[in-house]
XYZ file of C-alpha atoms in Angstrom:
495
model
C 34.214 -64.177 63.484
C 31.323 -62.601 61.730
C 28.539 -63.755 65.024
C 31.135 -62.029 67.582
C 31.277 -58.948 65.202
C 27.430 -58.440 65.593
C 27.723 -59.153 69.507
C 30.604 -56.658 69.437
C 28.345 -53.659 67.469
C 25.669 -54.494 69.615
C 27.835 -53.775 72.794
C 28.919 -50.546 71.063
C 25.314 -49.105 69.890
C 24.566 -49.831 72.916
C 27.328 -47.765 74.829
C 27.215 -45.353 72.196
C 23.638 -44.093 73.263
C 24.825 -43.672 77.167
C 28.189 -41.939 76.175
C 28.568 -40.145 72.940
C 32.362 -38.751 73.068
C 35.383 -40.701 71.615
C 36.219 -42.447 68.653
C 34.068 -45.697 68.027
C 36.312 -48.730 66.682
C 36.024 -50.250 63.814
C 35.604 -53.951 63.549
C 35.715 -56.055 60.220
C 35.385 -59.841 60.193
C 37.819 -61.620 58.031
C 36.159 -65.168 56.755
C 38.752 -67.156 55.527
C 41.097 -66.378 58.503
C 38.261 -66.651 60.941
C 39.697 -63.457 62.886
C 38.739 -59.956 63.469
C 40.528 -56.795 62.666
C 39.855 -53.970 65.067
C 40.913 -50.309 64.690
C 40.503 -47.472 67.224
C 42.168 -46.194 69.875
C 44.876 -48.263 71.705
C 42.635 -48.764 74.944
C 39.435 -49.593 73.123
C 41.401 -52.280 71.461
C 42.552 -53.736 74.490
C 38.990 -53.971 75.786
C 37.690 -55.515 72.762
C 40.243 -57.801 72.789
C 39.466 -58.868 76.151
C 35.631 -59.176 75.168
C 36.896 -61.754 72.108
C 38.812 -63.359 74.466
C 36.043 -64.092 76.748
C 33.709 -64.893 74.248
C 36.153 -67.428 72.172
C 35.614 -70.317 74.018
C 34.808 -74.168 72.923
C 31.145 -75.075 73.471
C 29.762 -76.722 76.181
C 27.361 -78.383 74.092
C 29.151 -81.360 72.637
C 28.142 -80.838 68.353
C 26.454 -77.999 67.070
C 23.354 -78.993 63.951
C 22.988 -76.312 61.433
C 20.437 -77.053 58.229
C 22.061 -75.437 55.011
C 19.390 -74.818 51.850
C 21.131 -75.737 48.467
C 20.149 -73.408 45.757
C 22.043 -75.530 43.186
C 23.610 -78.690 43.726
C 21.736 -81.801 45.025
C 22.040 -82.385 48.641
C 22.859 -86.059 48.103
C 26.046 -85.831 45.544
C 27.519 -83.119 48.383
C 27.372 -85.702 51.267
C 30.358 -88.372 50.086
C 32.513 -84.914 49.393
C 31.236 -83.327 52.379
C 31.964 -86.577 54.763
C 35.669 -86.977 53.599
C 36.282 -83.436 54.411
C 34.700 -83.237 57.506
C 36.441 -86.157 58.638
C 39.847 -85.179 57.654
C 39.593 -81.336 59.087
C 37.909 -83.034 62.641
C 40.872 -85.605 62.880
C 43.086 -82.777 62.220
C 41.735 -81.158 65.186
C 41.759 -83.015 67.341
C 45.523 -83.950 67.185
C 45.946 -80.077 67.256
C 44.013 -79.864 70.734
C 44.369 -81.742 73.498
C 40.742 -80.526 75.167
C 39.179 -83.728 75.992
C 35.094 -81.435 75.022
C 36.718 -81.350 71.544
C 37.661 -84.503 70.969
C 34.086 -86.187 71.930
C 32.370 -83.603 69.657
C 30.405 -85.786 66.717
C 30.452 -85.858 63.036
C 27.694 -86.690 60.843
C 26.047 -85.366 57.466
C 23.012 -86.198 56.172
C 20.380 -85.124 53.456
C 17.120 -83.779 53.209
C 15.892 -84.450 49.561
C 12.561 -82.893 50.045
C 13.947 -79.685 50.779
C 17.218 -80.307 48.883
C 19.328 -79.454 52.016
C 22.513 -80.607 54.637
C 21.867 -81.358 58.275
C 25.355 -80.880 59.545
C 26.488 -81.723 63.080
C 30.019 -80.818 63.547
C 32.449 -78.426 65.589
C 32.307 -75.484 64.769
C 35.772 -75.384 63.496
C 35.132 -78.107 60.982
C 31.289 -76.542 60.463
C 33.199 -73.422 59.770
C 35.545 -75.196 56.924
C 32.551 -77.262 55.184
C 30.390 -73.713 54.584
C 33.410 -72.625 52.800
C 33.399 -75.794 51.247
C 29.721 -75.295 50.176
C 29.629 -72.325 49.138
C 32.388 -72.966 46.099
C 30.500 -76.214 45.270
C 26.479 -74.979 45.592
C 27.156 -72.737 42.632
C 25.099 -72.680 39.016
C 26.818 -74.687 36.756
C 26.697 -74.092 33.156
C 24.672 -76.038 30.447
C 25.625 -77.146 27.150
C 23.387 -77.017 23.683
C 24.333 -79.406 21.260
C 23.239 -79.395 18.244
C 23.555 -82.232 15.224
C 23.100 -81.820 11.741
C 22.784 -85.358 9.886
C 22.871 -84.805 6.135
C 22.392 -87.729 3.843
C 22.021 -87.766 0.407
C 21.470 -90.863 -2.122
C 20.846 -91.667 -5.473
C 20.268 -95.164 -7.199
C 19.968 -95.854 -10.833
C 18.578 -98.810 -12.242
C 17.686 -100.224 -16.116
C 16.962 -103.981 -17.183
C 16.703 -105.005 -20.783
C 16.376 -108.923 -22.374
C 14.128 -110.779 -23.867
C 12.905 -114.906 -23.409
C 11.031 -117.046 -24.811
C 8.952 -120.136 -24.379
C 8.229 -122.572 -26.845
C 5.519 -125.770 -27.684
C 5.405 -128.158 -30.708
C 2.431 -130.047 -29.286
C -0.515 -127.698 -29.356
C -0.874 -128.556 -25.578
C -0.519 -126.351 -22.129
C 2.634 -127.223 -21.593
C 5.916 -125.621 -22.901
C 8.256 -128.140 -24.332
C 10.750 -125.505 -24.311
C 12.095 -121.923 -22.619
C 14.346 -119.496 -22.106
C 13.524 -117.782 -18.714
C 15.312 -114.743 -17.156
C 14.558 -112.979 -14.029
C 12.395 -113.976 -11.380
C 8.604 -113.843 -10.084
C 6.385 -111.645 -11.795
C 9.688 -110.403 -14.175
C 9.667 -114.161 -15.841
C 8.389 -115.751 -18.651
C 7.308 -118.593 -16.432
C 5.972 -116.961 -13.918
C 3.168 -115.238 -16.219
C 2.442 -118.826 -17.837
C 1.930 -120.704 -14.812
C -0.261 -117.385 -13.482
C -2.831 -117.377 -16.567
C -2.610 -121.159 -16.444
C -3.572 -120.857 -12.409
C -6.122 -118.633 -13.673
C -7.685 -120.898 -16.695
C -7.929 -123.676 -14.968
C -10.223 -121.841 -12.118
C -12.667 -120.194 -14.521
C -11.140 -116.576 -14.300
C -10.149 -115.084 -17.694
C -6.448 -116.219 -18.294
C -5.564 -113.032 -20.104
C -6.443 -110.965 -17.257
C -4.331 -112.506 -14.954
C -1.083 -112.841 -17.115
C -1.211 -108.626 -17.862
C -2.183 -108.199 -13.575
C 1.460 -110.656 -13.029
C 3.851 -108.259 -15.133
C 6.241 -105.947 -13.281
C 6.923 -102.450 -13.399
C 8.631 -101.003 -16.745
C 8.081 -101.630 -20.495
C 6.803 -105.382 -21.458
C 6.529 -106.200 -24.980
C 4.532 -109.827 -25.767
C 5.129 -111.450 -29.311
C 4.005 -115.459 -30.557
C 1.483 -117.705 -31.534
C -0.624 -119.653 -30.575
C -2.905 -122.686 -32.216
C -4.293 -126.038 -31.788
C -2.162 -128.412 -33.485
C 1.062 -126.064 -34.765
C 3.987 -125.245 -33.526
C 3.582 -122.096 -30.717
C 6.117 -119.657 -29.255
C 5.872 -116.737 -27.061
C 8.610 -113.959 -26.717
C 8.708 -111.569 -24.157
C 11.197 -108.111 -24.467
C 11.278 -106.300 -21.172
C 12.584 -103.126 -20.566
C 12.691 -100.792 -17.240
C 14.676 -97.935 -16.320
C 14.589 -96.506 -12.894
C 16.509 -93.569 -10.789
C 15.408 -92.680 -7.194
C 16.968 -89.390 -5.312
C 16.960 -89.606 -1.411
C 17.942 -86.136 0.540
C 17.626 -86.125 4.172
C 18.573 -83.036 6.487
C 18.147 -84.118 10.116
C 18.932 -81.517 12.591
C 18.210 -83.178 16.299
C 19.438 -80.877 19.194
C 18.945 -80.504 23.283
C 20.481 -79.202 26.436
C 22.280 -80.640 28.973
C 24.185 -79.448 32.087
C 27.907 -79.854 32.750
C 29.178 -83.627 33.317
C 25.867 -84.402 32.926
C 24.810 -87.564 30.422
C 21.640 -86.581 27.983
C 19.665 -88.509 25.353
C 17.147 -87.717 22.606
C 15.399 -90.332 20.352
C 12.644 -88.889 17.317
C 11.522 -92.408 15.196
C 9.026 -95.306 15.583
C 8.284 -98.639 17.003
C 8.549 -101.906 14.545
C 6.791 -105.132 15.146
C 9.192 -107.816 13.578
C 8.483 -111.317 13.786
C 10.516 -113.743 14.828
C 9.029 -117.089 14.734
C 5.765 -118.828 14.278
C 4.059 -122.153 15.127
C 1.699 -123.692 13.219
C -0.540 -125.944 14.041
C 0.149 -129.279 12.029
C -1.549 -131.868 13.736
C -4.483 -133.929 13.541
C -8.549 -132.152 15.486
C -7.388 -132.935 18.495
C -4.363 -131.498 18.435
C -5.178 -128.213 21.649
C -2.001 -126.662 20.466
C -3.092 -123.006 18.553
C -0.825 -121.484 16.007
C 0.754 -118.519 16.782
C 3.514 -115.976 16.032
C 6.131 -114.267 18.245
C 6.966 -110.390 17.453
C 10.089 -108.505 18.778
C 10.025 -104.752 19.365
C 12.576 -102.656 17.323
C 13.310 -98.950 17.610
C 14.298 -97.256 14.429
C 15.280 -93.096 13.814
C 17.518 -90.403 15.066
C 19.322 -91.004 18.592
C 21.378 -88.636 20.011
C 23.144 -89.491 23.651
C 25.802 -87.291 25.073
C 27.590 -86.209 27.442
C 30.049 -82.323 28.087
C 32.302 -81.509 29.818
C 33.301 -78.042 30.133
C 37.197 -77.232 30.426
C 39.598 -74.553 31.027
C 39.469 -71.748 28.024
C 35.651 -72.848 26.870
C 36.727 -76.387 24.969
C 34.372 -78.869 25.046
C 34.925 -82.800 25.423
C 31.811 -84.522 23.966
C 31.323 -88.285 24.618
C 28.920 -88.946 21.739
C 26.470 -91.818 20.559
C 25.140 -90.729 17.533
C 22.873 -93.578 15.704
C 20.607 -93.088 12.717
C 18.007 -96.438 12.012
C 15.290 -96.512 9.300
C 13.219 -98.873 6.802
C 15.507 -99.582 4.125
C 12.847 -101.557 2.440
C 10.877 -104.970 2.990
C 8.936 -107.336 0.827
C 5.280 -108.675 1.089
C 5.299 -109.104 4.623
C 6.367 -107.771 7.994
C 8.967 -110.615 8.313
C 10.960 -109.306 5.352
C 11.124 -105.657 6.401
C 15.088 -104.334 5.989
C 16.223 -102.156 8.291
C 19.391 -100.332 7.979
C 21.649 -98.331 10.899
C 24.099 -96.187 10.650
C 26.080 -95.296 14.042
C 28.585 -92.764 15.327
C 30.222 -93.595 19.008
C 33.639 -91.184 19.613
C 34.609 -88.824 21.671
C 35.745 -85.095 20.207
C 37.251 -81.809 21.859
C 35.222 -78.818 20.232
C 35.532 -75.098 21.541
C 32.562 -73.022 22.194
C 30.388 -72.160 18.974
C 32.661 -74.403 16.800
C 31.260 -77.012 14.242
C 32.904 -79.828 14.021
C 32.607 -83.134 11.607
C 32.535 -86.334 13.246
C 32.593 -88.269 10.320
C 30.721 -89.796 7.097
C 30.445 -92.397 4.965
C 30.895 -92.045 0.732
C 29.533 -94.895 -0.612
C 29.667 -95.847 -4.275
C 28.042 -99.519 -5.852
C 27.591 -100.763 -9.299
C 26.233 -103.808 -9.670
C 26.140 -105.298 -13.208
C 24.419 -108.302 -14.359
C 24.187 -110.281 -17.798
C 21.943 -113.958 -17.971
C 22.545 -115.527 -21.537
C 22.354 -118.774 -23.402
C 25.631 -120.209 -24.099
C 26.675 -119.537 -27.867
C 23.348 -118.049 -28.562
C 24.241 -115.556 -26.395
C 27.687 -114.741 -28.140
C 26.437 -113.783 -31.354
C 26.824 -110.413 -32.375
C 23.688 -108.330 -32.987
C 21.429 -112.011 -33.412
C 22.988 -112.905 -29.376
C 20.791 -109.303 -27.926
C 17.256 -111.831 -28.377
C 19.144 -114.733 -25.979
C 20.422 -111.950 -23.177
C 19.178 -110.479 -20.370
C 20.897 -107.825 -18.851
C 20.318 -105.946 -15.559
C 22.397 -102.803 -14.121
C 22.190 -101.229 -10.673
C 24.136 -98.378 -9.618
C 23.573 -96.728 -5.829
C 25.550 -93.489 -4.681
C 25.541 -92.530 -0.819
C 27.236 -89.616 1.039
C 26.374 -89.206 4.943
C 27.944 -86.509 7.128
C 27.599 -85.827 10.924
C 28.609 -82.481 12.324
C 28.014 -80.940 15.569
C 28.182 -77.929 17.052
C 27.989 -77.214 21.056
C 27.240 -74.252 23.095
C 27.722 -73.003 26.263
C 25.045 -71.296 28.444
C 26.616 -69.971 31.280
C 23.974 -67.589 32.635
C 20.210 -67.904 32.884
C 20.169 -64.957 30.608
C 21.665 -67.316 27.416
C 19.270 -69.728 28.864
C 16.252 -67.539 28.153
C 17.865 -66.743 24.859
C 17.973 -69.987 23.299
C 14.697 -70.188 24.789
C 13.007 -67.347 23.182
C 14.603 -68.102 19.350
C 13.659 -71.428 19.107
C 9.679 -71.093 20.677
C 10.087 -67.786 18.146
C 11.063 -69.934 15.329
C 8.152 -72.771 16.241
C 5.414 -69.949 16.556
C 6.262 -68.295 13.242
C 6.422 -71.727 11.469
C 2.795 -72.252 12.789
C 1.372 -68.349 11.777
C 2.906 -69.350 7.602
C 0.845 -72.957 7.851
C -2.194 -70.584 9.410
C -1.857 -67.926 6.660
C -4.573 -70.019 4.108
C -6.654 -71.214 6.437
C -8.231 -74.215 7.173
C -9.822 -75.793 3.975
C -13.413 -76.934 3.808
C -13.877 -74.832 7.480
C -13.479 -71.448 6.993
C -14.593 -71.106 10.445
C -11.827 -72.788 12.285
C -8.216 -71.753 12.572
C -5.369 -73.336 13.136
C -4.126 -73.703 16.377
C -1.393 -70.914 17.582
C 1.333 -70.557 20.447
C 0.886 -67.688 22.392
C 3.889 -65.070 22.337
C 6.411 -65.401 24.142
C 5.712 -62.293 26.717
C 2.470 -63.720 27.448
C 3.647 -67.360 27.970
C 6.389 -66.602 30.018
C 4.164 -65.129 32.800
C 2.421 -67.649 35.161
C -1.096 -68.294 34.759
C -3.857 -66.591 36.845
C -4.263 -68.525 39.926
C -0.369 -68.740 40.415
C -0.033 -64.941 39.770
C 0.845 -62.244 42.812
C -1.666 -59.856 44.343
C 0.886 -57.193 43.071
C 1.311 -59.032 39.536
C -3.058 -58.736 39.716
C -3.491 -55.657 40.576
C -0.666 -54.143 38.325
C -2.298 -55.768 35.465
C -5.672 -54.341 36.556
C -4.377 -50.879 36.606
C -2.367 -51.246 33.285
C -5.789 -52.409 31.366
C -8.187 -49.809 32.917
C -5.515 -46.546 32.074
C -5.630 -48.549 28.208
C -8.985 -48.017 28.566
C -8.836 -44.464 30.092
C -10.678 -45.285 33.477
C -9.383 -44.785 36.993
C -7.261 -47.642 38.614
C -9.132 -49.665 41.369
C -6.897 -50.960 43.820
C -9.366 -53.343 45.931
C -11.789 -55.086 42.876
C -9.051 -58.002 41.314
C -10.662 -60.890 40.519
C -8.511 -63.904 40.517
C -10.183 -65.939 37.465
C -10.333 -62.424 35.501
C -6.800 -63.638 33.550
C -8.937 -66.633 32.092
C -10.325 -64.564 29.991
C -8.436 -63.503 26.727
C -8.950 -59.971 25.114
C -12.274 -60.860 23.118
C -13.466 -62.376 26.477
C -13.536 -65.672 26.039
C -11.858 -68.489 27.926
């Protein structure tokens, strides 16, 4: 309707300059009808109508290709829609016509992903329904921020009090006798057999016994003498209290119906087995050790979808790894993970919790010597006692957004490379220490990094510049002297 419209004008502006009198029609093409609506007087309608008539026939060329440029949508998802539309309005037609031209007319859709666009060969009848088609589906579709907040807070508590003892009646090395709590460095035993390790080398024994006790308070008592009886005691005491707060706050952007993941930790090397070599010289096997990769921190995966009245359906992943502690080696790191895997309905701006985990453990333990251990007051020297409390409270909430418009795009932009930039000036406000020359390292604002650099730049964008810096300076614009690598240079003149 709308290409027989501009024949139709044509015609008339045409006419219009040979004859000048009467009332000139008025034509108006109606899209979604495919038809025309003329006004005028009754004759000029009946010629125009004739005209349309003439000009409304079927093709003679069997299919018509038309290239349509996408602005939006990706030319590949449209086909599969595109194809079972086609296909359905072209069958349609041809059981509505009985012209054997439109029935060998072809069908066929394909996509140009370098240019993001349709080749479409169709009728025009069914070309005219898939543009419609297009249009409604190559339009900007709206983005989502989401935004996490992953608070978790922890305390532990922990205090150990006993005492033990060891004991020899033969003047010799060896104890004839103990009472031995706790475990590696924490024991009784363990220190003897350490300074006794460390006697029997040559190294001073006394050295090594005080290097071998643990953290906390550790009182020695006893005697020792060639040829008497000897005892050692050993009173221990340790009281410890650790605080853990952690305020995580991963967010990103995503479009509609469109999956997105964000991951902020490190890389572990864990082993997980080893071969030693245990033969005889000839053995050609070498020893070696096998490692497995593990990913631990924050992780973030989901996925909107925008409905009717601005709610939200998240599919969320949330997952939370770290070190929860490890021994001597690599092979006895701990790690701990903490994961979130739901799906929520949240309106626009909303927060909303996903969940959390209160966690509360005592953990209380008493060694003793039977009887000994019973007696009031006197049973404290054959005890050992050990208490362990740990508190933990994690929350998730989330909050999404919607960013229709590229102007709430550009928004969220600008506040968060705002935020960044003035978190950078505070660190820069002392200085660099021990180089007083140096400074540290700036983002430039936000005006000036949202223009493209130099060589990308418009003549107009140049020579507007130009002009704007030599008024600032109070000298006459020149239109013809723009240097392309002038923009290089910042406002002291350096690059």
């Amino acid at each position: 309707a709308s290409d027989l419209v501009r024949v139709l004008t044509s015609l008339r502006q045409q006419a219009g300059k040979k004859n000048l009198k009467g009332s000139k029609p008025m034509l108006v093409a109606d899209e979604r009808t495919n038809s025309i609506l003329i006004g005028g007087e009754r004759a000029e309608r009946l010629q125009l109508r004739a005209i349309i008539s003439h000009l409304d026939t079927p093709s003679e060329v069997v299919g018509d290709t038309h290239v349509i440029y996408l602005r939006y949508a990706k030319a590949k998802d449209l086909v599969p829609v595109l194809t079972g539309v086609g296909k359905t309005k072209n069958t349609t037609d041809k059981k509505a016509k009985a012209a054997p031209a439109s029935s060998r007319q072809p069908f066929d859709i394909q996509a140009d992903e370098s240019t993001n666009a349709l080749v479409i060969t169709a009728a025009p009848t069914v070309f005219r329904s898939l543009k419609s088609v297009i249009a409604q589906l190559d339009v900007r579709r709206a983005q989502v921020m989401v935004e996490a907040v992953i608070a978790d807070v922890s305390s532990d508590r922990a205090a150990e009090l006993g005492v033990q003892w060891l004991l020899d009646g033969s003047g010799g090395d060896n104890p004839v006798g103990a009472i031995n709590f706790g475990s590696g460095s924490s024991s009784i035993s363990g220190l003897a057999q350490g300074a006794a390790r460390a006697a029997a080398s040559g190294s001073g024994g006394t050295a090594a016994a005080l290097s071998a006790i643990g953290s906390g308070v550790t009182i020695g008592l006893g005697q020792f003498s060639s040829g008497t009886f000897n005892f050692a005691g050993l009173i221990r005491a340790l009281e410890g209290e650790g605080i853990t707060n952690v305020l995580s706050t991963p967010n990103l952007v995503t479009m509609d119906n469109e999956e997105a993941e964000i991951f902020v930790g490190q890389e572990l090397s864990i082993p997980t087995g080893a071969f030693a070599n245990t033969g005889g010289a000839s053995s050609s096997v070498n020893p070696f050790t096998t490692f497995e990769r593990k990913q631990v921190g924050i992780r973030l995966k989901v996925k909107p979808q925008i409905n009717e009245g601005d709610a939200i359906r998240l599919d969320i992943e949330q997952t939370v790894d770290g070190i929860a502690g490890g021994a001597a080696g690599a092979g006895d790191i701990i790690t701990s993970e903490r994961s979130i895997k739901t799906s929520v309905l949240v309106d626009d701006g909303e927060m909303l919790v996903l969940g959390g985990l209160i966690k509360d453990d005592l953990v209380e333990t008493e060694q003793k010597v039977p009887l000994l251990g019973d007696i009031p007051l006197l049973g404290a020297l054959f005890r050992y006692t050990s208490v362990k409390k740990v508190k933990t409270n994690l929350m998730v909430f989330l909050r999404p957004t919607i960013l229709r418009t590229k102007e709430d795009s550009f928004k969220l932009t600008r506040s968060k490379y705002n935020f960044i930039r003035s978190e950078q000036l505070r660190l820069g406000e002392d200085g660099v220490s021990l180089m007083s020359d140096e400074s540290h390292p700036v983002m430039p604002e936000a005006e000036e990094f949202l223009e493209l650099p130099a060589p990308f730049i418009t003549r107009s964008q140049q020579q507007k510049r130009s002009e704007n810096q030599q008024q600032d300076q109070g000298a006459p614009a020149k239109q013809d002297s723009v240097s392309i690598f002038s923009d290089w240079e910042d406002e002291e003149g350096e690059f």
